[in-house]
XYZ file of C-alpha atoms in Angstrom:
769
model
C -48.862 71.517 90.184
C -48.636 75.282 90.832
C -46.775 75.800 87.556
C -49.376 73.755 85.680
C -52.221 75.877 87.113
C -50.506 79.097 86.118
C -50.011 77.811 82.577
C -53.658 76.713 82.289
C -54.954 80.073 83.602
C -52.713 81.952 81.177
C -53.930 79.747 78.335
C -57.642 80.374 79.017
C -57.124 84.135 79.400
C -55.289 84.237 76.077
C -57.909 82.084 74.375
C -60.870 84.137 75.634
C -59.247 87.407 74.593
C -58.599 86.064 71.108
C -62.186 84.845 70.715
C -63.615 88.120 71.989
C -61.552 90.188 69.549
C -62.798 88.114 66.623
C -66.535 88.268 67.385
C -67.081 91.711 65.857
C -65.971 90.715 62.343
C -67.338 88.376 59.693
C -65.973 85.106 58.370
C -66.252 82.864 55.319
C -65.283 79.205 55.532
C -65.931 75.894 53.834
C -64.474 72.867 52.080
C -62.688 72.777 48.713
C -63.576 69.618 46.768
C -63.215 68.047 43.363
C -66.556 68.886 41.783
C -66.959 65.434 40.215
C -65.254 62.975 42.575
C -65.994 64.811 45.828
C -62.428 64.399 47.157
C -61.073 67.094 49.444
C -58.353 69.171 47.758
C -55.259 69.930 49.830
C -53.327 73.203 49.413
C -55.847 74.973 47.189
C -55.393 78.768 47.273
C -58.421 80.888 48.205
C -57.942 84.629 47.714
C -60.254 87.500 48.764
C -59.820 90.207 46.146
C -61.147 93.150 48.148
C -59.243 92.239 51.348
C -56.071 91.367 49.400
C -55.404 88.283 51.478
C -56.375 84.655 51.476
C -55.991 81.173 52.857
C -54.918 77.625 51.925
C -57.044 74.501 52.337
C -55.797 71.914 54.838
C -55.736 68.105 54.761
C -59.554 67.943 55.013
C -59.975 70.613 52.318
C -61.050 73.099 55.011
C -60.343 76.814 54.639
C -61.366 79.909 56.572
C -60.891 83.635 56.068
C -61.971 85.792 58.980
C -61.767 89.375 60.263
C -63.747 90.581 57.239
C -65.741 93.794 57.516
C -69.363 93.896 56.428
C -69.703 93.974 52.643
C -69.497 92.031 49.403
C -66.349 90.032 48.613
C -65.052 88.086 45.638
C -63.371 84.731 46.308
C -61.000 83.252 43.735
C -59.933 79.636 44.275
C -57.062 78.126 42.269
C -55.296 74.773 42.165
C -52.913 73.332 39.583
C -54.718 71.086 37.100
C -58.132 72.653 37.804
C -60.096 75.567 36.400
C -60.227 78.475 38.832
C -63.489 79.256 40.612
C -64.852 82.764 41.217
C -67.549 83.256 43.842
C -69.182 86.364 45.369
C -70.197 86.253 49.049
C -71.916 88.802 51.267
C -70.574 89.212 54.800
C -72.439 90.773 57.705
C -70.968 91.815 61.038
C -70.497 88.840 63.353
C -71.773 86.423 60.698
C -70.134 83.209 59.498
C -70.837 82.300 55.875
C -70.463 78.672 54.800
C -69.172 78.612 51.228
C -68.042 75.252 49.883
C -66.022 75.411 46.662
C -66.157 72.780 43.916
C -63.373 72.780 41.329
C -63.447 71.166 37.889
C -60.405 69.537 36.317
C -59.120 71.179 33.175
C -60.121 69.398 29.971
C -56.575 68.283 29.131
C -56.207 66.529 32.511
C -59.618 64.885 32.832
C -58.356 61.546 31.529
C -55.181 61.373 33.595
C -55.066 58.930 36.485
C -54.045 61.525 39.010
C -53.794 65.295 39.132
C -51.543 66.891 41.682
C -50.719 70.463 42.453
C -47.761 72.038 44.123
C -47.015 70.985 47.674
C -47.701 73.394 50.521
C -46.045 76.778 50.038
C -43.090 76.545 52.418
C -42.765 80.340 52.558
C -45.881 80.404 54.762
C -45.183 77.195 56.683
C -42.968 77.660 59.766
C -42.385 73.919 60.193
C -38.737 72.828 59.990
C -37.311 69.397 59.060
C -40.584 68.262 57.519
C -41.087 66.341 54.267
C -44.583 65.653 52.942
C -44.971 62.542 50.769
C -47.927 61.573 48.601
C -48.754 58.611 46.360
C -47.202 60.293 43.324
C -43.858 60.645 45.131
C -43.815 56.971 46.105
C -44.498 55.854 42.523
C -41.410 57.716 41.298
C -39.210 55.113 42.975
C -38.231 51.840 41.295
C -41.006 49.433 42.244
C -39.326 46.504 44.022
C -41.082 43.317 42.987
C -43.408 45.499 40.928
C -44.963 47.107 44.031
C -44.019 50.661 45.109
C -43.842 51.068 48.868
C -43.355 53.927 51.298
C -40.638 51.905 53.068
C -38.487 52.402 49.990
C -39.232 56.126 49.777
C -38.453 56.832 53.428
C -34.926 55.550 52.806
C -34.093 58.419 50.437
C -35.115 61.212 52.823
C -32.462 63.442 54.424
C -31.092 62.072 57.698
C -32.628 58.600 57.271
C -30.441 55.480 57.592
C -31.696 52.001 56.737
C -29.694 49.088 58.138
C -30.482 46.322 55.655
C -32.707 44.584 53.126
C -33.546 41.854 55.644
C -34.816 42.785 59.078
C -33.743 46.379 58.523
C -35.158 49.304 60.453
C -35.197 53.066 59.945
C -32.957 55.310 62.015
C -33.826 58.989 61.657
C -31.182 61.591 62.462
C -29.536 59.562 65.180
C -32.665 58.122 66.781
C -33.281 54.384 67.051
C -36.563 52.921 65.668
C -38.367 52.965 69.031
C -37.716 56.717 69.235
C -39.754 57.276 66.050
C -43.538 57.431 66.316
C -45.409 55.926 63.346
C -49.065 56.908 63.035
C -51.704 55.549 60.665
C -54.860 57.681 60.707
C -54.034 58.527 64.329
C -53.315 54.920 65.394
C -49.890 54.008 66.761
C -48.188 51.386 64.578
C -45.564 49.611 66.699
C -43.769 47.811 63.856
C -44.400 49.363 60.418
C -41.872 47.285 58.452
C -41.852 43.662 57.445
C -38.910 41.347 58.044
C -37.848 41.773 54.445
C -37.086 45.464 54.618
C -38.307 46.295 51.102
C -41.926 46.456 52.252
C -43.986 48.189 54.904
C -47.437 47.314 56.224
C -49.001 50.242 54.315
C -50.709 50.091 50.929
C -49.015 52.815 48.851
C -52.150 53.267 46.714
C -54.178 54.270 49.779
C -51.727 56.820 51.202
C -52.979 60.373 50.780
C -50.139 62.084 52.644
C -47.276 61.122 54.913
C -45.641 63.877 56.958
C -42.121 63.003 58.110
C -40.671 65.179 60.895
C -37.002 64.239 61.295
C -36.294 66.698 64.142
C -37.784 69.665 65.965
C -41.428 68.567 65.618
C -44.243 70.553 67.205
C -46.188 70.298 70.454
C -49.075 68.363 68.862
C -46.858 65.254 68.838
C -45.471 63.570 71.942
C -44.161 60.424 73.622
C -41.220 60.080 71.205
C -37.796 61.700 71.353
C -36.487 61.550 67.780
C -38.951 61.684 64.856
C -42.580 61.421 63.702
C -44.056 59.730 60.616
C -47.744 60.691 60.345
C -49.519 58.718 57.588
C -53.080 59.489 56.523
C -55.046 57.357 54.076
C -57.468 58.548 51.433
C -61.183 57.803 51.330
C -62.745 55.305 48.976
C -64.171 56.404 45.635
C -67.349 58.434 46.250
C -68.887 58.081 42.801
C -68.302 54.563 41.439
C -67.113 51.094 42.431
C -63.670 49.944 41.371
C -60.386 48.488 42.506
C -56.788 47.534 41.815
C -55.019 44.208 41.240
C -51.275 43.544 41.403
C -49.638 40.187 40.573
C -45.889 39.632 40.927
C -43.240 37.161 42.153
C -42.781 38.984 45.499
C -46.407 39.629 46.409
C -49.951 40.114 45.170
C -52.468 42.739 46.146
C -56.134 43.508 45.604
C -58.107 46.553 46.692
C -61.793 47.367 46.311
C -63.548 50.684 46.841
C -66.746 52.517 46.063
C -69.619 54.641 47.340
C -72.083 53.659 50.030
C -73.899 56.897 49.211
C -72.735 58.602 46.022
C -71.356 62.124 46.087
C -73.627 64.911 44.868
C -72.712 68.571 45.292
C -74.534 70.032 48.265
C -75.340 66.713 49.956
C -73.566 64.176 52.142
C -71.697 61.095 50.936
C -70.079 57.911 52.213
C -67.617 55.362 50.835
C -65.585 52.262 51.620
C -62.142 50.876 50.751
C -60.605 47.437 51.409
C -56.995 46.395 50.733
C -55.408 42.939 51.024
C -51.688 42.427 50.396
C -50.041 38.994 50.492
C -46.378 38.013 50.116
C -45.364 34.447 49.230
C -41.639 34.927 48.692
C -40.828 31.768 50.666
C -42.765 29.736 48.082
C -41.786 31.698 44.962
C -38.054 32.073 45.692
C -37.167 28.416 44.889
C -38.857 28.883 41.495
C -37.638 32.335 40.439
C -34.567 32.922 42.602
C -33.023 29.515 43.208
C -29.553 30.989 42.567
C -30.014 33.197 45.619
C -30.353 30.181 47.950
C -34.020 30.020 48.871
C -33.099 29.714 52.560
C -32.200 33.413 52.401
C -35.753 34.392 51.383
C -38.076 32.640 53.876
C -40.445 35.613 54.145
C -44.231 35.663 54.201
C -46.627 38.412 55.235
C -50.284 39.406 54.949
C -51.672 42.937 55.368
C -55.393 43.785 55.564
C -56.769 47.320 55.872
C -60.376 48.552 55.673
C -61.953 51.974 55.975
C -65.382 53.585 55.711
C -65.926 57.344 55.497
C -69.002 59.507 56.068
C -69.145 63.183 55.013
C -71.768 65.812 55.750
C -72.506 68.734 53.376
C -70.752 71.308 55.608
C -67.450 69.375 55.796
C -67.845 67.444 59.034
C -66.819 63.797 58.707
C -66.478 60.478 60.502
C -64.038 57.766 59.418
C -63.854 54.218 60.760
C -60.916 51.925 60.023
C -59.176 48.745 61.064
C -56.193 46.576 60.153
C -54.443 43.261 60.665
C -50.768 42.793 59.773
C -49.071 39.382 59.961
C -45.387 38.582 59.360
C -43.575 35.215 59.411
C -39.936 34.212 58.880
C -38.595 30.663 58.998
C -34.828 30.221 58.741
C -34.215 26.413 58.693
C -32.162 25.143 61.651
C -31.870 28.673 62.985
C -34.928 30.695 63.974
C -38.691 30.842 63.550
C -40.064 34.336 63.895
C -43.654 35.579 63.858
C -45.402 38.827 64.706
C -48.972 40.013 64.320
C -50.502 43.466 64.802
C -54.183 44.449 65.003
C -55.941 47.773 65.333
C -59.161 49.691 64.842
C -60.292 53.235 65.397
C -62.078 56.338 64.202
C -61.235 59.893 63.231
C -63.749 62.729 63.167
C -63.869 66.332 62.012
C -66.595 68.653 63.299
C -67.061 72.095 61.804
C -69.643 74.112 63.784
C -71.426 76.617 61.587
C -71.682 79.352 64.229
C -68.124 79.387 65.588
C -64.662 80.148 64.254
C -63.242 76.837 65.486
C -62.577 73.517 63.818
C -62.693 70.419 66.037
C -61.027 67.132 65.169
C -60.138 64.025 67.125
C -59.504 60.310 67.129
C -60.147 57.172 69.157
C -58.029 54.107 68.390
C -56.683 50.808 69.705
C -53.710 48.854 68.369
C -51.543 45.964 69.551
C -48.446 44.017 68.564
C -47.270 40.549 69.622
C -44.158 38.771 68.441
C -42.606 35.442 69.283
C -39.298 33.922 68.297
C -38.048 30.352 68.653
C -34.339 29.749 68.164
C -32.152 26.659 68.278
C -31.364 27.184 71.970
C -35.057 26.583 72.820
C -35.283 29.611 75.116
C -38.526 31.572 74.658
C -38.503 35.107 73.351
C -41.687 37.124 73.218
C -42.800 40.730 73.341
C -46.256 42.231 73.276
C -47.536 45.780 73.519
C -51.043 47.086 73.066
C -53.262 49.919 74.108
C -55.559 52.761 73.228
C -55.038 56.377 72.347
C -57.626 59.104 72.042
C -57.418 62.816 71.519
C -59.343 65.940 70.634
C -57.998 69.139 69.071
C -59.445 72.624 68.665
C -58.199 75.023 65.985
C -59.143 78.704 65.848
C -58.200 80.783 62.806
C -57.292 84.382 63.550
C -56.852 86.365 60.342
C -53.413 85.129 59.236
C -52.597 83.279 62.438
C -53.703 79.979 63.919
C -54.299 78.985 67.529
C -54.529 75.294 68.386
C -54.857 73.284 71.577
C -55.722 69.711 72.448
C -55.810 66.854 74.901
C -54.544 63.282 74.457
C -54.831 60.152 76.607
C -52.776 56.988 76.007
C -52.830 53.667 77.786
C -50.758 50.592 76.980
C -49.460 47.394 78.520
C -46.247 45.466 77.838
C -45.606 41.712 78.084
C -41.959 40.801 77.614
C -39.623 37.845 78.121
C -36.076 37.281 76.827
C -32.788 35.649 77.852
C -29.565 37.611 77.457
C -26.268 36.215 76.156
C -25.342 35.072 79.685
C -28.542 33.021 80.003
C -30.196 35.401 82.477
C -33.955 35.840 82.124
C -35.354 39.390 81.762
C -39.135 39.937 81.991
C -41.684 42.744 82.273
C -45.486 42.935 82.530
C -46.624 46.531 83.024
C -49.689 48.716 82.506
C -49.127 52.401 81.733
C -51.280 55.500 81.429
C -50.255 58.841 79.957
C -52.150 62.135 79.745
C -50.975 65.087 77.696
C -52.165 68.533 76.725
C -50.694 70.969 74.268
C -51.131 74.506 73.054
C -49.498 76.149 70.042
C -49.701 79.435 68.212
C -48.797 79.889 64.559
C -47.803 83.434 63.645
C -47.544 84.263 59.938
C -46.436 87.557 58.401
C -44.835 88.472 55.082
C -41.254 87.764 56.097
C -41.345 86.286 59.575
C -43.343 83.293 60.772
C -43.078 81.030 63.783
C -44.843 78.158 65.500
C -44.500 78.247 69.292
C -45.965 75.509 71.472
C -45.941 73.909 74.870
C -46.702 70.285 75.745
C -47.544 69.045 79.245
C -46.937 65.301 79.524
C -48.143 63.350 82.565
C -46.794 59.797 82.950
C -49.278 58.677 85.586
C -47.913 55.143 85.977
C -44.388 56.437 86.600
C -45.368 59.369 88.776
C -43.512 61.694 86.401
C -44.466 64.786 84.442
C -42.654 66.951 81.958
C -43.066 70.449 80.535
C -41.809 70.480 76.961
C -41.483 73.801 75.093
C -41.223 73.653 71.281
C -40.581 76.432 68.758
C -39.851 76.649 65.030
C -39.434 79.744 62.882
C -38.646 80.931 59.362
C -37.512 84.233 57.945
C -38.151 84.940 54.267
C -34.979 86.721 53.203
C -36.556 86.988 49.751
C -39.282 85.204 47.803
C -36.796 82.469 46.950
C -34.536 82.270 50.019
C -35.501 81.418 53.609
C -33.665 80.902 56.895
C -35.198 78.464 59.384
C -34.570 77.119 62.863
C -36.316 74.930 65.448
C -35.747 73.624 68.950
C -37.657 71.603 71.511
C -37.639 69.236 74.470
C -39.023 65.691 74.275
C -39.627 62.625 76.462
C -40.931 59.077 76.144
C -41.761 56.062 78.279
C -41.598 53.274 75.678
C -38.223 51.643 75.042
C -36.903 48.966 72.725
C -36.717 45.333 73.813
C -33.491 44.843 71.882
C -30.132 46.284 72.726
C -28.867 49.238 70.713
C -25.630 47.249 70.497
C -27.178 44.489 68.348
C -26.298 44.850 64.656
C -28.832 42.343 63.284
C -31.856 41.216 65.236
C -35.287 40.238 63.929
C -36.594 40.318 67.495
C -38.267 43.724 67.753
C -40.175 44.171 70.998
C -41.082 46.877 73.482
C -40.853 47.764 77.163
C -42.131 50.620 79.291
C -39.836 52.627 81.531
C -38.349 49.980 83.871
C -37.817 50.382 87.593
C -34.845 48.015 87.753
C -32.306 50.724 86.918
C -28.924 51.490 88.488
C -29.042 53.919 91.388
C -26.438 56.177 89.762
C -25.198 57.125 86.315
C -21.992 59.030 85.662
C -21.779 60.035 89.321
C -25.330 61.406 89.507
C -28.437 59.750 91.024
C -30.972 58.317 88.580
C -34.243 60.034 89.524
C -36.349 59.381 86.408
C -37.349 56.336 84.375
C -38.033 58.405 81.244
C -35.898 58.755 78.154
C -35.344 62.376 77.158
C -33.899 64.500 74.372
C -33.664 68.033 73.086
C -33.316 69.145 69.463
C -31.732 72.053 67.664
C -32.085 72.484 63.880
C -31.256 75.326 61.502
C -30.775 75.770 57.789
C -31.721 77.461 54.531
C -34.234 76.845 51.740
C -33.497 78.018 48.188
C -35.920 78.045 45.270
C -33.457 78.781 42.475
C -36.076 78.482 39.717
C -39.607 77.155 39.366
C -38.043 73.708 38.825
C -35.064 73.660 41.201
C -35.089 73.578 45.020
C -32.181 73.235 47.442
C -32.475 72.557 51.157
C -29.576 72.675 53.642
C -29.983 71.757 57.331
C -27.754 71.109 60.292
C -29.012 69.402 63.442
C -28.107 68.361 66.956
C -29.980 65.935 69.207
C -28.907 65.553 72.797
C -30.009 62.461 74.731
C -29.286 63.127 78.427
C -30.918 59.857 79.535
C -31.517 56.642 77.586
C -32.342 53.122 78.755
C -30.871 49.946 77.323
C -31.074 46.239 78.098
C -28.108 45.097 80.185
C -26.416 42.469 78.042
C -23.730 42.051 80.723
C -26.073 40.960 83.525
C -24.564 37.997 85.413
C -26.518 37.808 88.690
C -30.125 38.090 89.827
C -30.939 41.294 91.684
C -31.528 39.611 95.072
C -30.023 40.148 98.563
C -27.571 37.279 98.051
C -25.784 39.383 95.435
C -26.063 42.735 97.177
C -22.274 43.149 96.985
C -22.244 42.927 93.197
C -22.172 46.141 91.130
C -25.402 47.286 89.466
C -23.821 46.776 86.059
C -23.789 42.996 86.718
C -27.218 42.491 88.323
C -29.638 45.135 86.995
C -31.830 44.250 84.011
C -31.203 47.628 82.402
C -28.509 50.260 82.118
C -28.642 54.031 81.727
C -26.794 55.780 78.928
C -26.518 59.216 77.383
C -25.739 60.181 73.809
C -25.424 62.715 71.034
C -26.388 62.841 67.375
C -25.363 65.660 65.087
C -24.725 66.316 61.430
C -26.150 67.921 58.324
C -28.074 67.229 55.114
C -28.003 68.698 51.619
C -31.013 68.105 49.336
C -31.369 68.979 45.654
C -34.612 68.587 43.669
C -35.359 69.204 40.006
C -38.862 68.641 38.618
C -40.291 69.174 35.145
C -42.995 67.522 33.057
C -40.725 64.670 31.953
C -37.868 64.613 34.466
C -37.704 64.296 38.224
C -34.319 64.236 39.946
C -33.709 64.026 43.693
C -30.322 63.901 45.433
C -29.500 63.851 49.150
C -26.170 63.841 50.950
C -26.108 63.318 54.728
C -23.212 63.367 57.169
C -23.942 62.174 60.717
C -22.221 61.285 63.981
C -24.086 59.178 66.592
C -22.501 58.032 69.869
C -23.460 56.705 73.291
C -21.864 56.911 76.736
C -22.607 54.048 79.162
C -20.863 55.523 82.178
C -17.509 53.952 81.308
C -16.838 54.316 77.598
C -18.111 56.363 74.668
C -18.865 54.247 71.608
C -20.498 54.761 68.189
C -23.901 53.135 67.685
C -24.196 50.416 65.070
C -26.214 52.785 62.824
C -23.528 55.491 62.963
C -23.233 55.818 59.187
C -20.920 58.724 58.518
C -21.767 59.356 54.853
C -25.006 58.571 53.050
C -25.938 59.447 49.460
C -29.281 58.829 47.746
C -30.208 59.741 44.187
C -33.495 59.212 42.371
C -34.272 59.747 38.684
C -37.741 59.399 37.143
C -38.261 59.936 33.406
C -41.383 59.858 31.242
C -40.136 59.686 27.631
C -43.350 59.793 25.570
C -46.026 62.477 25.277
C -48.869 60.086 26.106
C -47.078 59.090 29.326
C -47.394 55.370 28.683
C -43.760 54.756 29.658
C -42.060 55.489 32.972
C -38.399 54.778 33.797
C -37.046 54.976 37.355
C -33.556 54.664 38.869
C -32.398 54.814 42.482
C -28.802 54.592 43.708
C -27.687 54.515 47.333
C -24.151 54.818 48.727
C -23.422 54.510 52.420
C -20.242 54.281 54.450
C -19.757 51.170 56.556
C -21.561 50.617 59.835
C -19.550 50.113 63.035
C -19.230 46.601 64.451
C -17.355 44.887 67.286
C -14.446 42.825 66.054
C -13.470 39.392 67.370
C -9.914 39.153 68.723
C -9.869 35.499 69.807
C -11.703 32.326 70.885
C -11.606 30.197 74.051
C -13.413 27.360 75.788
C -16.183 28.862 77.910
C -17.094 26.718 80.936
C -20.438 27.090 82.713
C -19.946 27.548 86.476
C -23.501 28.771 87.175
C -25.216 25.389 87.778
C -22.580 23.638 89.960
C -20.603 26.649 91.083
C -17.183 25.974 92.587
C -17.825 22.212 92.345
C -17.702 22.294 88.535
C -15.180 19.789 87.167
C -13.388 21.983 84.683
C -10.966 19.143 83.801
C -13.595 16.777 82.359
C -16.505 19.070 81.390
C -16.763 20.281 77.822
C -17.283 23.994 77.470
C -18.905 26.114 74.780
C -17.102 28.243 72.262
C -16.314 31.585 73.880
C -15.439 34.724 71.946
C -13.082 37.486 72.994
C -14.376 40.793 71.703
C -12.409 43.867 70.746
C -13.361 47.487 71.326
C -17.131 48.004 71.245
C -18.057 48.966 67.662
C -14.396 49.647 66.984
C -14.438 48.275 63.421
C -16.206 49.373 60.254
C -17.970 47.245 57.650
C -17.285 47.889 53.937
C -19.145 50.612 52.038
C -22.684 49.790 50.919
C -24.021 50.711 47.477
C -26.878 49.445 45.340
C -28.639 50.412 42.109
C -32.328 49.657 41.538
C -34.262 50.069 38.294
C -37.837 49.743 37.091
C -39.703 50.349 33.832
C -43.461 50.724 33.598
C -45.515 50.390 30.422
C -49.244 51.132 30.138
C -50.872 48.798 27.603
C -54.507 49.799 27.933
C -56.129 52.936 29.260
C -59.746 53.957 28.801
C -61.965 55.925 31.147
C -61.515 54.272 34.531
C -59.668 51.162 33.371
C -55.905 50.852 33.076
C -53.619 47.836 32.574
C -49.864 48.096 32.895
C -46.749 46.013 33.546
C -43.728 46.780 35.704
C -40.311 45.254 35.139
C -37.856 45.884 37.987
C -34.361 44.864 39.022
C -33.197 45.081 42.607
C -29.406 45.364 42.960
C -28.777 45.797 39.220
C -25.026 45.125 39.242
C -25.306 42.401 41.907
C -23.244 44.166 44.557
C -22.228 41.882 47.448
C -23.215 44.115 50.342
C -22.456 42.580 53.711
C -25.435 41.769 55.934
C -23.538 40.363 58.914
C -20.597 38.107 59.747
C -21.158 34.818 61.580
C -18.351 34.772 64.140
C -18.718 31.077 65.035
C -18.660 29.648 61.500
C -16.458 32.486 60.262
C -18.893 33.044 57.395
C -19.945 36.269 55.715
C -23.674 36.657 54.978
C -24.623 39.203 52.300
C -27.698 41.294 51.607
C -30.090 40.471 48.759
C -28.485 39.598 45.394
C -29.794 40.758 42.025
C -33.560 40.131 41.926
C -35.415 40.813 38.652
C -39.215 40.721 38.626
C -42.168 41.290 36.330
C -45.610 42.229 37.628
C -48.995 42.864 36.026
C -51.297 45.561 37.371
C -54.819 46.710 36.611
C -57.157 49.453 37.774
C -60.864 49.065 37.145
């Protein structure tokens, strides 16, 4: 507690000194918007001619330029695809001038569906291992089933491994899925991917940005030890009512949007958007894909998302949203699987006119419940749900930025499963977490860094952590940059499946358990938290205006991880006090390492877009006895993407994606035997007359390797009608073009190989109105 007090006192002294130093100068701030639609423009450049410096608008379109002496200044605002704006403002000492900027699209781009500028200038962004995705990026991928999806785009990012078309999950730079935090407008999404791994729960047309931090993320994010995916949706149309319809053999979708109060420059506005997405592959597969054995495609899901947004003239806003995601799988004579997730919340931005601080925050609730019924009749269920709320304060100090915030999370877990030895494992816990963070962004011509500190209090566990984070860049030249980042991380939530399972639709959650072994690797276990630390470094090269190269190496150390004990044989009761913890505890403690590197190449012109990534990674775990590779330890991974627009009117779009991955580790079978059950009758079991089950003798844990995986996907889009706000187009796509037989898993009992999805052509019709 003494350390915490010292840190808080230091923080307030620093903050007060910064505020005091800024009170004697003037400031101009405001929001940059599309002058017709009213949408906030991200990454617009605002330059003060007389001061010879400027600023860039953020996600909300907000900009600020402070420390200006009294006088008259000329602002020039530019953004690709828009006419520049030139505005004169008068600044007085200690005064804050509100100057909103409205840009007009250039005449040659007024009729295009979407106008995008260059992404954030990375030469002034100290963040490392970050990729920002928008709707345009997602639509460059081949549209599986005629519907582009962020789940498909995430798979081509550096360091990302995807384990399969069916029931697959994302593993980011050595971290398992539960170590990755997925946020939707500030809400925690516990399971973002449907059972058929081609689709996520998100509507790609509503995504404004998605920031993916694969390692070394900043102090504003917590409670995860590997990666962050922060997705923010756009507002509904502020000027007219409209929507989108998609019809295809995989799924159908409809979205509606429009103004509640139309946008007019200088006044407030409000809007709504509603999206409904429905998959019926279980019903359509026997008709369109009977050759694929319809039992392999028993997938159905429904996603509903709604949002309303309210904006004031000065840039303050309030957004309310909610969702319901439902997923069902029914494998005949095998398993029936169902999960549902609900959530609602709000996000606000408050821009006081008289201060140099921007305030934003969120309040949200989300839950997730899944059940699974298998042929053995033993129940499997997992539920997690809770709230999270936070408030952040950002002060802009000439070129630098000072930010601090507070976050409170509460969640409960409800879990029940039987392990392979028939032992029941349960948990029903309530957890509360409180966190605060502070970070300072320092930006100069060549050197920039982002240094932060996060204080995480796990009230329910009686644990607290102090987690320093830092990232930095050095601009060797205008085109070449060196970068590095490091940080410490912790989390309470853990996966309800074992990291040793290769294929498992059951995806549940647990909080830090108390039924842990007393020791691990000769040292006492004193914490129930999972922990990691990251180290990343690399180079960025902008060879030309069209070509970018990014090279990064990383290391993630996991000094303590928690896993379900699949080898539990006895209940943890006094009668079995003489048994080792490894045979009676519900959970085991492990440690691990993940390290490797990524090479990314990007070429972009008006007609061509080419993206190529090569990743090499090693991921291992140590359980106190042996060191073994995880089942997602893919040594080599290659992803290429090509998008081509052949005609001048841009009515055609051709897209190709090819993925090559080395084989995943798996545990080989070395023999079979008759397994007799001695648990019910003990020593009195008649082993001469009783019939046993089929027992399997396993080889070295993950000692084998599956064959290489590779797949080519293709799509072609043709616009048939386009006028004003109406567009009709068709998408023809082929998943697995050359029908590669990629292994999904091997059934040891029936000695049968089960493959991933075969070739799946589709044709969809789409319309905007």
